[in-house]
Short mmCIF file of N, CA and C in Angstrom, two decimals:
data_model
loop_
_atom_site.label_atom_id
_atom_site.label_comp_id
_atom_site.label_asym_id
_atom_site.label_seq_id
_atom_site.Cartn_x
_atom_site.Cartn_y
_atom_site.Cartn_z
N UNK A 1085 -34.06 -20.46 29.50
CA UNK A 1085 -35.03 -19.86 28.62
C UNK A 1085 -34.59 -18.45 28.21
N UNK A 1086 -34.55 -17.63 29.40
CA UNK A 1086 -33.77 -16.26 28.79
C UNK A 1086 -32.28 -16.41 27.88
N UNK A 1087 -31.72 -17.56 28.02
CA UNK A 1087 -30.52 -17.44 26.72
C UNK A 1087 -30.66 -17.59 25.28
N UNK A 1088 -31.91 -18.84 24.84
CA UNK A 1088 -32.92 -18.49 23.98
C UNK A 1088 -33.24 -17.48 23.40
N UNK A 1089 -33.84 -16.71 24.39
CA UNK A 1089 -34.93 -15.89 23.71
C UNK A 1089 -33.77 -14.66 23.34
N UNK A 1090 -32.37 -14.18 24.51
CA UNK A 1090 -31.49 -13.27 23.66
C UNK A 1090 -30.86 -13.35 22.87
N UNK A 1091 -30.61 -15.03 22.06
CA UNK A 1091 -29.56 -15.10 21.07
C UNK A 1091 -30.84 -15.12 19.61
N UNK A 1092 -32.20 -15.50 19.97
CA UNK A 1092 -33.13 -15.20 18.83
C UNK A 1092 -33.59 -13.91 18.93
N UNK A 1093 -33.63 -12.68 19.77
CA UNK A 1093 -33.58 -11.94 19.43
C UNK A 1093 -32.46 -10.95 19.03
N UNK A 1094 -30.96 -11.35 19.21
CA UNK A 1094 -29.99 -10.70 18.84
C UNK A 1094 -29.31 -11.21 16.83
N UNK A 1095 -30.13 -11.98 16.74
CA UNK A 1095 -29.95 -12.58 14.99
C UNK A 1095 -29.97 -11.70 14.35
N UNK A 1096 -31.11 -11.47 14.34
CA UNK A 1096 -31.79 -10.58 13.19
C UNK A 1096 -31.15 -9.22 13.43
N UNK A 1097 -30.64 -8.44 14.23
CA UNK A 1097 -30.08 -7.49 14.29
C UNK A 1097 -29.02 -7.39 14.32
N UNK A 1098 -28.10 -8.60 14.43
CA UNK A 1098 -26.77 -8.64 13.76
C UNK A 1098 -26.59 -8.98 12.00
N UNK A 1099 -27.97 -9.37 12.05
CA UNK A 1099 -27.83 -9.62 10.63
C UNK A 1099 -27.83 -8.60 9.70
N UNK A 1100 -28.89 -7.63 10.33
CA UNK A 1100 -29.27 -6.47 9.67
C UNK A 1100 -27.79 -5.77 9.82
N UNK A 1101 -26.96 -5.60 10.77
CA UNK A 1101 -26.12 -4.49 10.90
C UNK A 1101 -24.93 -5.38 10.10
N UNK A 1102 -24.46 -6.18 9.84
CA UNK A 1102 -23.73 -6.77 8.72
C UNK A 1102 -24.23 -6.50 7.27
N UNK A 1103 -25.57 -6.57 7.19
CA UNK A 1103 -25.68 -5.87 5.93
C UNK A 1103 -25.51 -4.76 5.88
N UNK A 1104 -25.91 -3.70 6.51
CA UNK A 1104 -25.80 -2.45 6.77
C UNK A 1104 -24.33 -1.95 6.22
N UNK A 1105 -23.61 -3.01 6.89
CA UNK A 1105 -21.70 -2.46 6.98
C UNK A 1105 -21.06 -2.86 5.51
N UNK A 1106 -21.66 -3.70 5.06
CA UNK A 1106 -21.68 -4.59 3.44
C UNK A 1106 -22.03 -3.47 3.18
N UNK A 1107 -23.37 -3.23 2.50
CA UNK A 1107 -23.58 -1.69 1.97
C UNK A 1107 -22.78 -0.66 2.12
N UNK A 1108 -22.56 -0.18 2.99
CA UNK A 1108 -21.93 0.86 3.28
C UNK A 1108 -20.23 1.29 2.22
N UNK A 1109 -20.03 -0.33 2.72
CA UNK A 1109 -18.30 -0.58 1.98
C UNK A 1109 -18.79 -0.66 0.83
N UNK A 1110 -19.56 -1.21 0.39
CA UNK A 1110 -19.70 -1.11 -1.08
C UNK A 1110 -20.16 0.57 -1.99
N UNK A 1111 -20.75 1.19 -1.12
CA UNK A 1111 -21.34 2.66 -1.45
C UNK A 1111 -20.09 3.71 -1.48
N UNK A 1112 -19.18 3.62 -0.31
CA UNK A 1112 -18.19 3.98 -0.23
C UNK A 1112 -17.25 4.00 -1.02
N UNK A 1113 -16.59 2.78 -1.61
CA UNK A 1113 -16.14 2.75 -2.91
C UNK A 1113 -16.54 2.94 -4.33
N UNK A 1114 -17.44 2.61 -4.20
CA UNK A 1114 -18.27 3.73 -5.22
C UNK A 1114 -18.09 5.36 -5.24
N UNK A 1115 -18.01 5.61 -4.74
CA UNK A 1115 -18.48 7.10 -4.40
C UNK A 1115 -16.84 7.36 -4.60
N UNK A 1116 -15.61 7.05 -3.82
CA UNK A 1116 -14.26 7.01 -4.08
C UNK A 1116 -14.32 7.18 -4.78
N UNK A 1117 -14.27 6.13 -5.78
CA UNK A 1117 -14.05 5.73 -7.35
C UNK A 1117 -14.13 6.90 -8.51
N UNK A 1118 -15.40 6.96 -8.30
CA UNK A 1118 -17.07 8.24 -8.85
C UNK A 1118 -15.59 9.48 -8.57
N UNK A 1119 -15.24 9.55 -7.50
CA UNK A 1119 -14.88 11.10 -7.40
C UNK A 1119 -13.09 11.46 -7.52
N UNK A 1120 -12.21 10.05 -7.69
CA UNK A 1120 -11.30 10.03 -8.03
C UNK A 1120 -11.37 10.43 -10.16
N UNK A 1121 -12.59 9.71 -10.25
CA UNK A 1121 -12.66 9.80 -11.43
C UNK A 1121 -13.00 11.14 -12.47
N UNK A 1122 -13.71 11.61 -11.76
CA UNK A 1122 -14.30 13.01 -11.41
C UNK A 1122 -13.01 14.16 -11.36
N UNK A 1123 -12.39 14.04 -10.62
CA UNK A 1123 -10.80 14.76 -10.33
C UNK A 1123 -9.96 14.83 -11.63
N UNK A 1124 -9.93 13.17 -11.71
CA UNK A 1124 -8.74 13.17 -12.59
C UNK A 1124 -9.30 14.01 -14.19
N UNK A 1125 -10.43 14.33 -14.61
CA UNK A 1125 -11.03 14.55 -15.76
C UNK A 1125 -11.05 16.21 -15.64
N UNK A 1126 -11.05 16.59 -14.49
CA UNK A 1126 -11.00 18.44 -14.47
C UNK A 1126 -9.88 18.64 -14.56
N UNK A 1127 -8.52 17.54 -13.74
CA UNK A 1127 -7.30 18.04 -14.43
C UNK A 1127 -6.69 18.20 -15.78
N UNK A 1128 -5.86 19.22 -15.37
CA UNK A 1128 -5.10 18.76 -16.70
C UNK A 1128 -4.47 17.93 -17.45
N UNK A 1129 -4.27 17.82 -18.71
CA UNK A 1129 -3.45 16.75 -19.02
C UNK A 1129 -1.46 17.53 -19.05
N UNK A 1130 -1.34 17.14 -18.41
CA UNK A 1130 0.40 17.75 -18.52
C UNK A 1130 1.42 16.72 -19.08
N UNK A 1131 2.47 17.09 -19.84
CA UNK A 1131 3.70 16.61 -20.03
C UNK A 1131 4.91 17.00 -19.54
N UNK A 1132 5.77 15.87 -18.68
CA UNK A 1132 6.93 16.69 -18.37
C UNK A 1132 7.70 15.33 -18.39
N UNK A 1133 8.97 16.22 -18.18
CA UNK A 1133 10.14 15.31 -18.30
C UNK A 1133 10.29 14.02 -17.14
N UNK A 1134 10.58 13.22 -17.06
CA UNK A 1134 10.56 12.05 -16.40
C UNK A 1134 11.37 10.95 -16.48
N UNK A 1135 12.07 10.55 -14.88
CA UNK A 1135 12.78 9.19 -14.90
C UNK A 1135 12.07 8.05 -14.37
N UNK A 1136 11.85 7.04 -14.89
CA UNK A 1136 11.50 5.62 -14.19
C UNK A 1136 12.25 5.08 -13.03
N UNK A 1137 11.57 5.76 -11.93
CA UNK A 1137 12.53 5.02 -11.08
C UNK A 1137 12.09 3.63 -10.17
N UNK A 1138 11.65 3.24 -10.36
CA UNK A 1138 11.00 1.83 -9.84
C UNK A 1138 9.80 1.61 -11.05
N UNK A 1139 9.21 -0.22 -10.55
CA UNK A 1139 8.14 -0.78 -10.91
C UNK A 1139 7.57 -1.70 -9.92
N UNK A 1140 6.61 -2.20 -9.77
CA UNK A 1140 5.69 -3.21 -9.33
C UNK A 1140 4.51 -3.72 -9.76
N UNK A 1141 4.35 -4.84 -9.01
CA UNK A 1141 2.96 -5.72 -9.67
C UNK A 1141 2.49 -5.68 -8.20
N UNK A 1142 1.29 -5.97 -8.17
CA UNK A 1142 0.30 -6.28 -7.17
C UNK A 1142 -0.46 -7.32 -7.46
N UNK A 1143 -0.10 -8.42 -6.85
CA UNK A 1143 -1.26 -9.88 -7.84
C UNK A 1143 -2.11 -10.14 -6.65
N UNK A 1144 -3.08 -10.27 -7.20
CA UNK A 1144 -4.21 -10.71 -6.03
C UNK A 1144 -4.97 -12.05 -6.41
N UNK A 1145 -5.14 -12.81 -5.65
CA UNK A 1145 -5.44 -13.95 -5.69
C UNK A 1145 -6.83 -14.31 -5.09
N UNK A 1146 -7.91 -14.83 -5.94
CA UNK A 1146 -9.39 -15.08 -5.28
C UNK A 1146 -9.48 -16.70 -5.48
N UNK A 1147 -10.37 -17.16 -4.22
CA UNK A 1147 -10.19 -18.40 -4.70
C UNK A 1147 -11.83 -18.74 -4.57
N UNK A 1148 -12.10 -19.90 -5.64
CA UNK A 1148 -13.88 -19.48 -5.62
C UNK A 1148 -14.31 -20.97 -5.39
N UNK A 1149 -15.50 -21.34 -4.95
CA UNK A 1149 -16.20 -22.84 -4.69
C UNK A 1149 -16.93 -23.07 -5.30
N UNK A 1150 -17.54 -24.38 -5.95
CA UNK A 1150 -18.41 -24.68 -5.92
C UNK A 1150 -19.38 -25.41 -5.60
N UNK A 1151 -20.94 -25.66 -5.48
CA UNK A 1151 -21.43 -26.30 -4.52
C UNK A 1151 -20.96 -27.59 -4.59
N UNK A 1152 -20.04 -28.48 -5.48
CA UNK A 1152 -19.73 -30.07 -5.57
C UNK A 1152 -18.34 -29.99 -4.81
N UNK A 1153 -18.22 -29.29 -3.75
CA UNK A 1153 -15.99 -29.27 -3.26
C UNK A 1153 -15.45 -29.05 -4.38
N UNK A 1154 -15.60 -28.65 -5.87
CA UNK A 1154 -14.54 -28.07 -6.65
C UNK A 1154 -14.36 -27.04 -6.08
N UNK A 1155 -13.05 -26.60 -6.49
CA UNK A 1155 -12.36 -25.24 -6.05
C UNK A 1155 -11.35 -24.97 -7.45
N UNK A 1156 -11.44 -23.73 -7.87
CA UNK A 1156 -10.74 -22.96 -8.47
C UNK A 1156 -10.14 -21.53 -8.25
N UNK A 1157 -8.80 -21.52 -8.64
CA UNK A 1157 -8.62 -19.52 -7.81
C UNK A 1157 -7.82 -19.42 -9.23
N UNK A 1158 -8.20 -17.73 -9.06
CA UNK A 1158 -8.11 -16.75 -10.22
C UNK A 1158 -7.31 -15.76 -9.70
N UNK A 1159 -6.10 -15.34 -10.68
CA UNK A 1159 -5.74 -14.29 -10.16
C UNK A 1159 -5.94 -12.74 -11.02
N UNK A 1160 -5.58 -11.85 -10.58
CA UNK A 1160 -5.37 -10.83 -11.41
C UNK A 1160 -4.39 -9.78 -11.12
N UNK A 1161 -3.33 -9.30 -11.87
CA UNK A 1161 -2.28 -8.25 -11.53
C UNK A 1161 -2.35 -6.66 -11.96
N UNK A 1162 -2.32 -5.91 -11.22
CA UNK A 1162 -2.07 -4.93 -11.46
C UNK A 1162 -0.71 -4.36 -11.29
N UNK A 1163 -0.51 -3.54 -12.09
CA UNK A 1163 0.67 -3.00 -12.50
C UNK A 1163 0.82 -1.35 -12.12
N UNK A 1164 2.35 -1.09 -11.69
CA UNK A 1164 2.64 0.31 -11.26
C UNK A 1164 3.28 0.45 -11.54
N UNK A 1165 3.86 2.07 -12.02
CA UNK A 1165 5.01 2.36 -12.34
C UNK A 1165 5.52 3.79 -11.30
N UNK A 1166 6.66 3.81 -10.55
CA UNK A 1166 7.14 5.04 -10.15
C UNK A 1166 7.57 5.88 -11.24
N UNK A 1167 7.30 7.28 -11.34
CA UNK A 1167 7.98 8.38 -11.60
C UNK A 1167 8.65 9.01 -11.24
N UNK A 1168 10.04 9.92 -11.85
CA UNK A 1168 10.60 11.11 -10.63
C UNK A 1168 10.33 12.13 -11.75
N UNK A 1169 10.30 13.30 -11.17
CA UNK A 1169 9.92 14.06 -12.52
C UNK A 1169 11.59 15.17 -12.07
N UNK A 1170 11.71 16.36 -12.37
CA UNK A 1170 13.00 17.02 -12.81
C UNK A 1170 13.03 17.53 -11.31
N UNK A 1171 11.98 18.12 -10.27
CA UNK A 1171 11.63 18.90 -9.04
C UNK A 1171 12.25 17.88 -8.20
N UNK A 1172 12.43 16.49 -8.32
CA UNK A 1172 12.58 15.08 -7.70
C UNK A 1172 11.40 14.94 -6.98
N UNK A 1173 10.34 15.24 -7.32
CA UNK A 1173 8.95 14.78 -6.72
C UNK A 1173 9.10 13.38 -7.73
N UNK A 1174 8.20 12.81 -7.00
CA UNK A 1174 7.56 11.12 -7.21
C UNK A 1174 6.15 11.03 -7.37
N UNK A 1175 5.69 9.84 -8.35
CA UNK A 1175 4.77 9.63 -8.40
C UNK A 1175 4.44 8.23 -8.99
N UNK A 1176 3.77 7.67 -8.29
CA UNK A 1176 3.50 6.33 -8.62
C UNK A 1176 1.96 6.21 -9.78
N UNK A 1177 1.87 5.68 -10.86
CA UNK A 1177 0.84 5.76 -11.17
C UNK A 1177 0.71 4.37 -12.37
N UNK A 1178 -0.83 3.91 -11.78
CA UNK A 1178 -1.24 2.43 -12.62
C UNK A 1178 -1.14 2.51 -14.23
N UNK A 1179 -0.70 1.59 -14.64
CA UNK A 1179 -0.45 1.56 -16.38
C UNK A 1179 -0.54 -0.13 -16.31
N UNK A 1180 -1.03 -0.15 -17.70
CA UNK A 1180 -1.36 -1.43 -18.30
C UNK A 1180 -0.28 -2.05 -18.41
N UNK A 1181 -0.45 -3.74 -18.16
CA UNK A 1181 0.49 -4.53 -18.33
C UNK A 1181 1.49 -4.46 -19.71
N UNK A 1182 0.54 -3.89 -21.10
CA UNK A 1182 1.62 -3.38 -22.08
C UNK A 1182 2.67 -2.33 -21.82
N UNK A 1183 1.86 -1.44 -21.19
CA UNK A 1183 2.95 -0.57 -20.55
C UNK A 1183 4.28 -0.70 -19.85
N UNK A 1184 3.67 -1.65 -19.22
CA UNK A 1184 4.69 -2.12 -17.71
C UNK A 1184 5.80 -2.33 -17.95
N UNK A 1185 5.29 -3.80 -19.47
CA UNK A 1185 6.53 -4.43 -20.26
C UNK A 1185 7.36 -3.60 -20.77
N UNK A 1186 6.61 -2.34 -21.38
CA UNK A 1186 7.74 -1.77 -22.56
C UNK A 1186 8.64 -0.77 -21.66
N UNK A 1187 8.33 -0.27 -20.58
CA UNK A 1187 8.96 0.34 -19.49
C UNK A 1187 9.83 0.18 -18.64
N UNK A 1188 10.77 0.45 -18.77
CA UNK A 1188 12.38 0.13 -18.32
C UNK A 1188 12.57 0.66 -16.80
N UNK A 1189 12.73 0.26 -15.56
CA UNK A 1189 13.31 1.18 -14.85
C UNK A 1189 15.00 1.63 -15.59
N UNK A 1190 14.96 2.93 -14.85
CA UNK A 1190 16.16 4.14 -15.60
C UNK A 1190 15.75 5.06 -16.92
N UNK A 1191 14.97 4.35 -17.32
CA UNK A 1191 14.13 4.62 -18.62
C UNK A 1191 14.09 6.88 -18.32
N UNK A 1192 14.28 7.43 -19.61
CA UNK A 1192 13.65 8.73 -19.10
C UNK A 1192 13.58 8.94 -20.31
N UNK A 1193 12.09 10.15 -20.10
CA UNK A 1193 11.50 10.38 -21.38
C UNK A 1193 10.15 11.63 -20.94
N UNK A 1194 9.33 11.30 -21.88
CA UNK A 1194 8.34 12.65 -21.45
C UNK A 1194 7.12 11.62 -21.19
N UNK A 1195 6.73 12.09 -19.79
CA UNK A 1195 5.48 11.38 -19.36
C UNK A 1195 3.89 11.96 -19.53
N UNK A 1196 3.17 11.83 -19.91
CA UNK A 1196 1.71 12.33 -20.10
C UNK A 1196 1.10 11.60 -19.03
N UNK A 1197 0.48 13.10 -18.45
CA UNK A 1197 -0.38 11.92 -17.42
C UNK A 1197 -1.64 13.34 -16.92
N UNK A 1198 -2.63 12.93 -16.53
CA UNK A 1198 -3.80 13.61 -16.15
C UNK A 1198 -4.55 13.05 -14.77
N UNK A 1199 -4.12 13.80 -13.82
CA UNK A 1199 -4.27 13.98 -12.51
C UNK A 1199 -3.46 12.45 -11.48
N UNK A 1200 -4.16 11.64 -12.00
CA UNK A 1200 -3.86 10.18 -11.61
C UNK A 1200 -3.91 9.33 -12.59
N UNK A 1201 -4.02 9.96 -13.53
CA UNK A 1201 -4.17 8.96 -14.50
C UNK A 1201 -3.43 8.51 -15.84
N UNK A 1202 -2.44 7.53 -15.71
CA UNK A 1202 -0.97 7.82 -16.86
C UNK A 1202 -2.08 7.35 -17.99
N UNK A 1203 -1.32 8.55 -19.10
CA UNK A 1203 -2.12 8.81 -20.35
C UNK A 1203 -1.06 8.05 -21.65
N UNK A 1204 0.42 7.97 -20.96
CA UNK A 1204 1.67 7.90 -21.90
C UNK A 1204 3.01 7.85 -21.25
N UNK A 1205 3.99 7.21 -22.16
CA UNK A 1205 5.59 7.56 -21.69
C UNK A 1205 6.43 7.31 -23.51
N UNK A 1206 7.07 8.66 -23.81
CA UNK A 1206 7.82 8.78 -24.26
C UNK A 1206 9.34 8.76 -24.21
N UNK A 1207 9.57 7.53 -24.46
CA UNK A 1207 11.43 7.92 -24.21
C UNK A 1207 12.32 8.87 -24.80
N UNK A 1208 13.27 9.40 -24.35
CA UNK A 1208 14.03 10.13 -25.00
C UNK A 1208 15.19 9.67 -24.89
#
């Protein structure tokens, strides 16, 4: 009887604290997001000289149900590009798959970009 009564009273308060932790991760990234976004808009926008020195994709893969056993998965890629700028500092920063394409590693040119956020790449 007492194993009962602690696994019906331990439910509901695991339940609650799983939501709790759901929320949380979800508020959290929000708030990231909110203040990455926030950053990048007080910076400046700068141009400087720049080599392409790497690229990557990041594909992520979801796979979804439905209530009849169908199954379908979706993916989606995001795209990166490294920078070196003239100091040989680095910087990796997300650009659109048009981007990605027209972007050469070795490639150098003048990069526009505002805090984290690539604005442009000019070749030279």
């Amino acid at each position: 009887m007492f194993f009962f009564n602690f696994w019906d009273g331990l439910f509901p308060v695991l339940t609650t604290l799983i939501f709790a932790a759901v929320i949380t991760v979800f508020i959290v990234t929000i708030v990231r997001g909110l203040r990455e976004w926030n950053s990048n808009n007080r910076s400046p926008v700068l141009e400087v000289e720049a080599g392409v020195v790497a690229k990557r994709a990041d594909v992520s893969h979801t796979m979804h149900s439905t209530g009849d056993a169908v199954a379908h998965t979706t993916s989606s890629t995001t795209y990166y590009i490294t920078f070196q700028v003239h100091s040989g500092d680095r910087m990796e920063l997300r650009v659109s798959g048009r981007d990605y394409g027209q972007i050469v590693e070795g490639d150098f040119g003048m990069l526009t970009f505002q805090g984290t956020r690539f604005l442009g790449f000019r070749r030279t």
